[in-house]
Amino acid sequence: MATTTLSKIETIREDFPELKRQFHGKPVVFLDSGASSLKPLPVIRALTDFYSYHYANVHRGIYQLSEEATDLYEGARTRTAKFIGAPSERGLIFTRGTTESLNLLAYSLGDTLGPGDEVVGTIMEHHSNQVPWQLLGKRRRTVLKHVGVTDEGVLEMGDYDKLVTDRTKIVTVTHVSNVLGTINPIKEISKIAHDHGAVCIVDGAQSTPHMPVDVKALGCDFFAFSGHKMCGPTGIGGLWGREELLEKMEPFLGGGDMIREVHLQESQWNELPYKFEAGTPNIAGAIGLGAAVDYLNHVGMEWVARHDEELIAYGMKRLHEQKGVRLLGPTDPKKHAGMLSFWLDYAHPHDIAQLMDSEAVCVRAGHHCAMPVNERFGVPATTRASVYLYNTEADLDAMVRAIDKVRRLFVR
Ligand code: C6P
């Protein structure tokens, strides 16, 4: 019997059942992983298996099922911590995702700041790394400053010299921009923060899915990420922080499991990481995230990063061949991860995305929850194609064919 050997990418695609769907008689082309990635079978199976055979609350029951659930939950924490290079799992807090992780910091760390203390962000941040610092400013009268972005879509590194001073307590930056795709020099930024006695917070929502991450090598103090963008379930993510800093911070939420003792007027907190995990956690989500981490480790994050870079290079080439396309972000694919955001001279991104949908091509159109960076580039919105480990050059060809169709419709 003849055997067929599937290529690596074909094998990966087999793991994602959603890729087998068709719309309007055409196979789905999923180019919106920047918003949320598709889920592979091992993650889906881990969730079903947990709910079918091991389900119980964690850290509470002295019976076999609860102990199994606790082992699965804590095992997922250990593997997730290792995945991002964390020195130990004590510093890895499970949250709902990047948004909650950054809000936790803006409260628990932010509330140690006082009037006139400064937070330095950038104009390319997602709203979840802008708004919590604005809210902090209202509560504590802190000052929020922003590093700019060049026309090429990279950070104005010289701005750090002007903006980071001895008043700066927090420097916060995205590892990868969700609009420009820019990969930021975190090591350098962490050093600038530390030279001024500030802490460095990194939004890793768009880097963790796409490249090997090692928080020790990055030199940052806190690192936030979301499970659903890296093959895991929704409603789960993480915040890694240096233990000595987390120890000093007050809890974000109060409730069960985050306490050691409760009295009528005061309480004592549980040890790390539980001090920051109030209430029944997203147990299944964490177990699913553990399975996603195993899946990505099995594929190999070096491979994922290389595949990503090749697709970005190919997508750039194809888009540059089109008339009237303005592509945002760095032109060097090595400095550009995960997504291609563009503006077409002749059609609005919402019309483009709708027309692409009729070709079964899924892209995102809009401001991508990062309005200030759209403003910087003078566009109200962009069309964004974001790639992941299951995408192929053929997917980008399908998108380009759809652009051709848009042009024929809008340009007379
Ligand atoms: N960006 C996008 O389509 P949550 O929603 O908490 O999982 O992640 C928030 C977030 C934070 N930082 C960056 C850089 C992000 O890209 C995101 C999520 C999605 O670009 C949904 S708006």
Short mmCIF file of C-alpha atoms in Angstrom, two decimals, residues 145-410:
data_model
loop_
_atom_site.label_atom_id
_atom_site.label_comp_id
_atom_site.label_asym_id
_atom_site.label_seq_id
_atom_site.Cartn_x
_atom_site.Cartn_y
_atom_site.Cartn_z
CA LYS A 145 4.45 59.90 28.81
CA HIS A 146 4.88 58.24 25.43
CA VAL A 147 7.83 57.25 23.29
CA GLY A 148 7.14 57.99 19.62
CA VAL A 149 7.34 55.85 16.50
CA THR A 150 9.36 56.57 13.32
CA ASP A 151 7.87 56.49 9.82
CA GLU A 152 9.37 53.01 9.49
CA GLY A 153 7.24 51.91 12.48
CA VAL A 154 10.03 51.45 15.03
CA LEU A 155 10.32 53.10 18.43
CA GLU A 156 12.10 56.49 18.59
CA MET A 157 14.72 55.09 20.96
CA GLY A 158 16.17 58.59 21.51
CA ASP A 159 12.88 59.53 23.24
CA TYR A 160 13.76 57.23 26.14
CA ASP A 161 16.78 59.43 26.93
CA LYS A 162 14.49 62.46 27.16
CA LEU A 163 11.50 60.84 28.86
CA VAL A 164 12.95 58.40 31.38
CA THR A 165 14.12 60.35 34.41
CA ASP A 166 14.49 59.74 38.12
CA ARG A 167 10.74 60.45 38.42
CA THR A 168 10.02 57.42 36.21
CA LYS A 169 8.77 54.46 38.18
CA ILE A 170 7.42 52.27 35.37
CA VAL A 171 8.49 51.76 31.75
CA THR A 172 5.93 49.72 29.85
CA VAL A 173 6.18 48.50 26.28
CA THR A 174 4.75 45.94 23.92
CA HIS A 175 7.15 43.23 22.76
CA VAL A 176 5.45 43.12 19.33
CA SER A 177 3.02 45.76 18.04
CA ASN A 178 -0.36 44.31 17.09
CA VAL A 179 -0.70 46.84 14.24
CA LEU A 180 2.83 47.40 12.94
CA GLY A 181 4.25 43.96 13.72
CA THR A 182 7.37 45.72 15.07
CA ILE A 183 9.57 43.62 17.37
CA ASN A 184 10.82 45.98 20.08
CA PRO A 185 14.31 45.83 21.68
CA ILE A 186 13.15 44.80 25.16
CA LYS A 187 16.61 44.09 26.56
CA GLU A 188 17.72 47.63 25.75
CA ILE A 189 14.51 49.16 27.14
CA SER A 190 14.74 47.09 30.36
CA LYS A 191 18.28 48.39 30.87
CA ILE A 192 17.18 52.01 30.40
CA ALA A 193 14.40 51.48 32.97
CA HIS A 194 16.74 49.83 35.48
CA ASP A 195 19.43 52.53 35.02
CA HIS A 196 16.82 54.99 36.33
CA GLY A 197 15.52 52.76 39.13
CA ALA A 198 12.26 52.02 37.27
CA VAL A 199 10.68 48.64 36.54
CA CYS A 200 10.07 47.35 33.01
CA ILE A 201 6.72 45.82 32.08
CA VAL A 202 6.37 43.93 28.80
CA ASP A 203 3.14 43.21 26.96
CA GLY A 204 3.91 39.84 25.37
CA ALA A 205 0.47 39.22 23.84
CA GLN A 206 1.81 39.17 20.29
CA SER A 207 5.30 37.79 20.89
CA THR A 208 4.66 34.70 23.04
CA PRO A 209 2.73 32.92 20.24
CA HIS A 210 5.35 33.65 17.59
CA MET A 211 8.88 33.38 18.99
CA PRO A 212 10.87 31.75 21.76
CA VAL A 213 10.46 33.94 24.85
CA ASP A 214 12.91 34.01 27.75
CA VAL A 215 11.97 36.59 30.37
CA LYS A 216 15.40 36.23 32.00
CA ALA A 217 17.18 37.11 28.74
CA LEU A 218 14.75 39.98 28.10
CA GLY A 219 15.72 41.41 31.48
CA CYS A 220 12.21 42.69 32.18
CA ASP A 221 10.46 42.68 35.57
CA PHE A 222 6.94 41.73 34.45
CA PHE A 223 5.67 39.93 31.35
CA ALA A 224 1.99 39.61 30.34
CA PHE A 225 0.49 37.22 27.76
CA SER A 226 -2.77 35.62 26.58
CA GLY A 227 -3.44 31.91 26.07
CA HIS A 228 -5.98 32.31 23.28
CA LYS A 229 -3.44 33.81 20.87
CA MET A 230 -1.07 30.84 21.30
CA CYS A 231 -3.37 27.88 20.57
CA GLY A 232 -4.87 27.87 24.08
CA PRO A 233 -8.42 28.54 25.27
CA THR A 234 -9.95 31.96 25.83
CA GLY A 235 -10.16 33.43 29.33
CA ILE A 236 -6.70 32.29 30.41
CA GLY A 237 -3.31 33.95 30.30
CA GLY A 238 -0.49 34.88 32.54
CA LEU A 239 1.50 37.47 34.32
CA TRP A 240 5.05 36.64 35.21
CA GLY A 241 6.78 38.92 37.69
CA ARG A 242 9.98 39.00 39.69
CA GLU A 243 9.13 37.34 42.98
CA GLU A 244 10.72 40.05 45.13
CA LEU A 245 8.48 42.67 43.46
CA LEU A 246 5.33 40.52 43.60
CA GLU A 247 6.00 39.85 47.30
CA LYS A 248 5.91 43.60 48.01
CA MET A 249 2.70 44.25 46.04
CA GLU A 250 -0.80 44.21 47.54
CA PRO A 251 -3.32 41.76 46.01
CA PHE A 252 -5.43 42.88 43.04
CA LEU A 253 -8.63 41.00 43.93
CA GLY A 254 -9.78 39.68 47.30
CA GLY A 255 -11.59 36.39 47.92
CA GLY A 256 -11.05 32.69 48.40
CA ASP A 257 -7.62 31.04 48.01
CA MET A 258 -5.65 34.30 48.06
CA ILE A 259 -5.62 34.42 51.88
CA ARG A 260 -3.80 32.62 54.65
CA GLU A 261 -6.02 33.93 57.47
CA VAL A 262 -9.13 36.10 57.51
CA HIS A 263 -10.41 38.00 60.57
CA LEU A 264 -13.27 40.42 60.73
CA GLN A 265 -11.11 43.51 60.27
CA GLU A 266 -7.98 42.22 58.57
CA SER A 267 -6.45 39.33 56.67
CA GLN A 268 -3.10 37.85 55.79
CA TRP A 269 -2.26 36.90 52.25
CA ASN A 270 -1.41 33.51 50.83
CA GLU A 271 2.05 32.89 49.34
CA LEU A 272 2.89 33.47 45.67
CA PRO A 273 1.38 32.99 43.19
CA TYR A 274 -1.93 32.36 45.00
CA LYS A 275 -1.95 35.84 46.57
CA PHE A 276 -2.96 37.08 43.11
CA GLU A 277 -5.44 34.31 42.22
CA ALA A 278 -8.64 35.11 44.12
CA GLY A 279 -11.66 32.80 43.73
CA THR A 280 -12.06 29.60 41.77
CA PRO A 281 -9.66 29.98 38.86
CA ASN A 282 -10.15 29.08 35.21
CA ILE A 283 -8.96 25.52 35.86
CA ALA A 284 -9.84 24.09 32.47
CA GLY A 285 -8.36 27.17 30.76
CA ALA A 286 -5.04 26.69 32.53
CA ILE A 287 -4.98 22.98 31.65
CA GLY A 288 -5.77 23.90 28.03
CA LEU A 289 -2.95 26.46 28.09
CA GLY A 290 -0.61 23.74 29.38
CA ALA A 291 -1.65 21.57 26.43
CA ALA A 292 -1.07 24.51 24.04
CA VAL A 293 2.42 24.99 25.46
CA ASP A 294 3.12 21.26 24.96
CA TYR A 295 1.83 21.53 21.40
CA LEU A 296 4.00 24.56 20.57
CA ASN A 297 7.03 22.90 22.19
CA HIS A 298 6.39 19.82 20.08
CA VAL A 299 6.27 21.90 16.88
CA GLY A 300 9.26 23.93 18.10
CA MET A 301 9.20 27.67 18.71
CA GLU A 302 12.30 28.18 16.56
CA TRP A 303 10.40 26.61 13.69
CA VAL A 304 7.33 28.76 14.41
CA ALA A 305 9.46 31.93 14.37
CA ARG A 306 11.20 30.95 11.11
CA HIS A 307 7.91 30.01 9.45
CA ASP A 308 6.43 33.32 10.58
CA GLU A 309 9.36 35.28 9.16
CA GLU A 310 9.14 33.47 5.80
CA LEU A 311 5.41 34.16 5.55
CA ILE A 312 5.86 37.82 6.48
CA ALA A 313 8.60 38.20 3.84
CA TYR A 314 6.40 36.53 1.22
CA GLY A 315 3.33 38.57 2.20
CA MET A 316 5.33 41.81 2.01
CA LYS A 317 6.59 40.93 -1.46
CA ARG A 318 3.09 40.06 -2.70
CA LEU A 319 1.54 43.20 -1.20
CA HIS A 320 4.26 45.45 -2.64
CA GLU A 321 3.42 44.06 -6.10
CA GLN A 322 -0.12 45.47 -5.74
CA LYS A 323 -0.97 49.02 -6.80
CA GLY A 324 -2.09 51.53 -4.16
CA VAL A 325 -1.02 49.47 -1.14
CA ARG A 326 0.56 51.19 1.85
CA LEU A 327 2.02 48.64 4.23
CA LEU A 328 2.69 49.76 7.81
CA GLY A 329 5.61 48.64 9.97
CA PRO A 330 9.25 47.69 9.45
CA THR A 331 10.21 46.56 5.95
CA ASP A 332 12.77 44.06 7.27
CA PRO A 333 10.90 40.79 7.99
CA LYS A 334 13.42 40.03 10.75
CA LYS A 335 12.13 43.05 12.66
CA HIS A 336 8.49 42.35 11.88
CA ALA A 337 6.42 39.53 13.40
CA GLY A 338 2.98 38.05 12.94
CA MET A 339 1.01 40.63 11.01
CA LEU A 340 0.72 42.73 7.89
CA SER A 341 -1.43 45.84 8.26
CA PHE A 342 -2.14 47.81 5.14
CA TRP A 343 -4.15 50.62 3.69
CA LEU A 344 -5.52 50.51 0.14
CA ASP A 345 -5.88 53.88 -1.62
CA TYR A 346 -9.22 52.98 -3.14
CA ALA A 347 -11.30 51.17 -0.48
CA HIS A 348 -12.06 51.32 3.22
CA PRO A 349 -10.75 48.41 5.35
CA HIS A 350 -14.29 47.41 6.35
CA ASP A 351 -15.31 47.05 2.69
CA ILE A 352 -12.10 45.13 1.99
CA ALA A 353 -12.66 42.72 4.90
CA GLN A 354 -16.26 42.17 3.84
CA LEU A 355 -15.26 41.39 0.29
CA MET A 356 -12.52 39.09 1.51
CA ASP A 357 -15.12 37.29 3.61
CA SER A 358 -17.02 36.49 0.42
CA GLU A 359 -13.81 34.70 -0.69
CA ALA A 360 -13.61 32.88 2.71
CA VAL A 361 -10.55 34.95 3.62
CA CYS A 362 -10.69 36.01 7.30
CA VAL A 363 -8.81 39.22 8.09
CA ARG A 364 -9.37 41.93 10.67
CA ALA A 365 -10.30 45.50 9.75
CA GLY A 366 -10.36 48.47 12.10
CA HIS A 367 -8.11 50.22 14.59
CA HIS A 368 -7.17 46.89 16.26
CA CYS A 369 -7.62 48.44 19.74
CA ALA A 370 -4.59 50.66 19.18
CA MET A 371 -6.09 54.00 18.08
CA PRO A 372 -3.04 56.22 18.85
CA VAL A 373 -0.77 54.33 16.46
CA ASN A 374 -3.35 54.53 13.66
CA GLU A 375 -3.50 58.27 14.29
CA ARG A 376 0.31 58.47 14.09
CA PHE A 377 0.17 57.02 10.58
CA GLY A 378 -2.81 59.16 9.54
CA VAL A 379 -5.17 56.24 8.92
CA PRO A 380 -8.50 55.67 10.67
CA ALA A 381 -8.15 51.91 10.28
CA THR A 382 -6.21 49.24 8.43
CA THR A 383 -6.81 45.81 6.99
CA ARG A 384 -4.70 43.33 8.96
CA ALA A 385 -3.65 39.86 7.88
CA SER A 386 -2.03 37.96 10.72
CA VAL A 387 -0.28 34.65 10.17
CA TYR A 388 0.49 31.68 12.38
CA LEU A 389 2.03 28.23 12.29
CA TYR A 390 -0.79 26.74 10.18
CA ASN A 391 -0.70 29.38 7.41
CA THR A 392 0.90 28.89 4.02
CA GLU A 393 1.99 31.08 1.12
CA ALA A 394 -1.19 29.89 -0.63
CA ASP A 395 -3.22 31.65 2.09
CA LEU A 396 -1.46 34.93 1.30
CA ASP A 397 -2.00 34.33 -2.42
CA ALA A 398 -5.72 33.94 -1.71
CA MET A 399 -5.69 37.27 0.11
CA VAL A 400 -3.91 38.97 -2.79
CA ARG A 401 -6.48 37.53 -5.25
CA ALA A 402 -9.18 39.01 -3.03
CA ILE A 403 -7.41 42.41 -3.11
CA ASP A 404 -7.43 42.16 -6.89
CA LYS A 405 -11.16 41.63 -6.76
CA VAL A 406 -11.56 44.68 -4.49
CA ARG A 407 -9.59 46.79 -6.98
CA ARG A 408 -11.68 45.65 -9.94
CA LEU A 409 -14.80 46.57 -8.00
CA PHE A 410 -13.67 49.95 -6.63
#
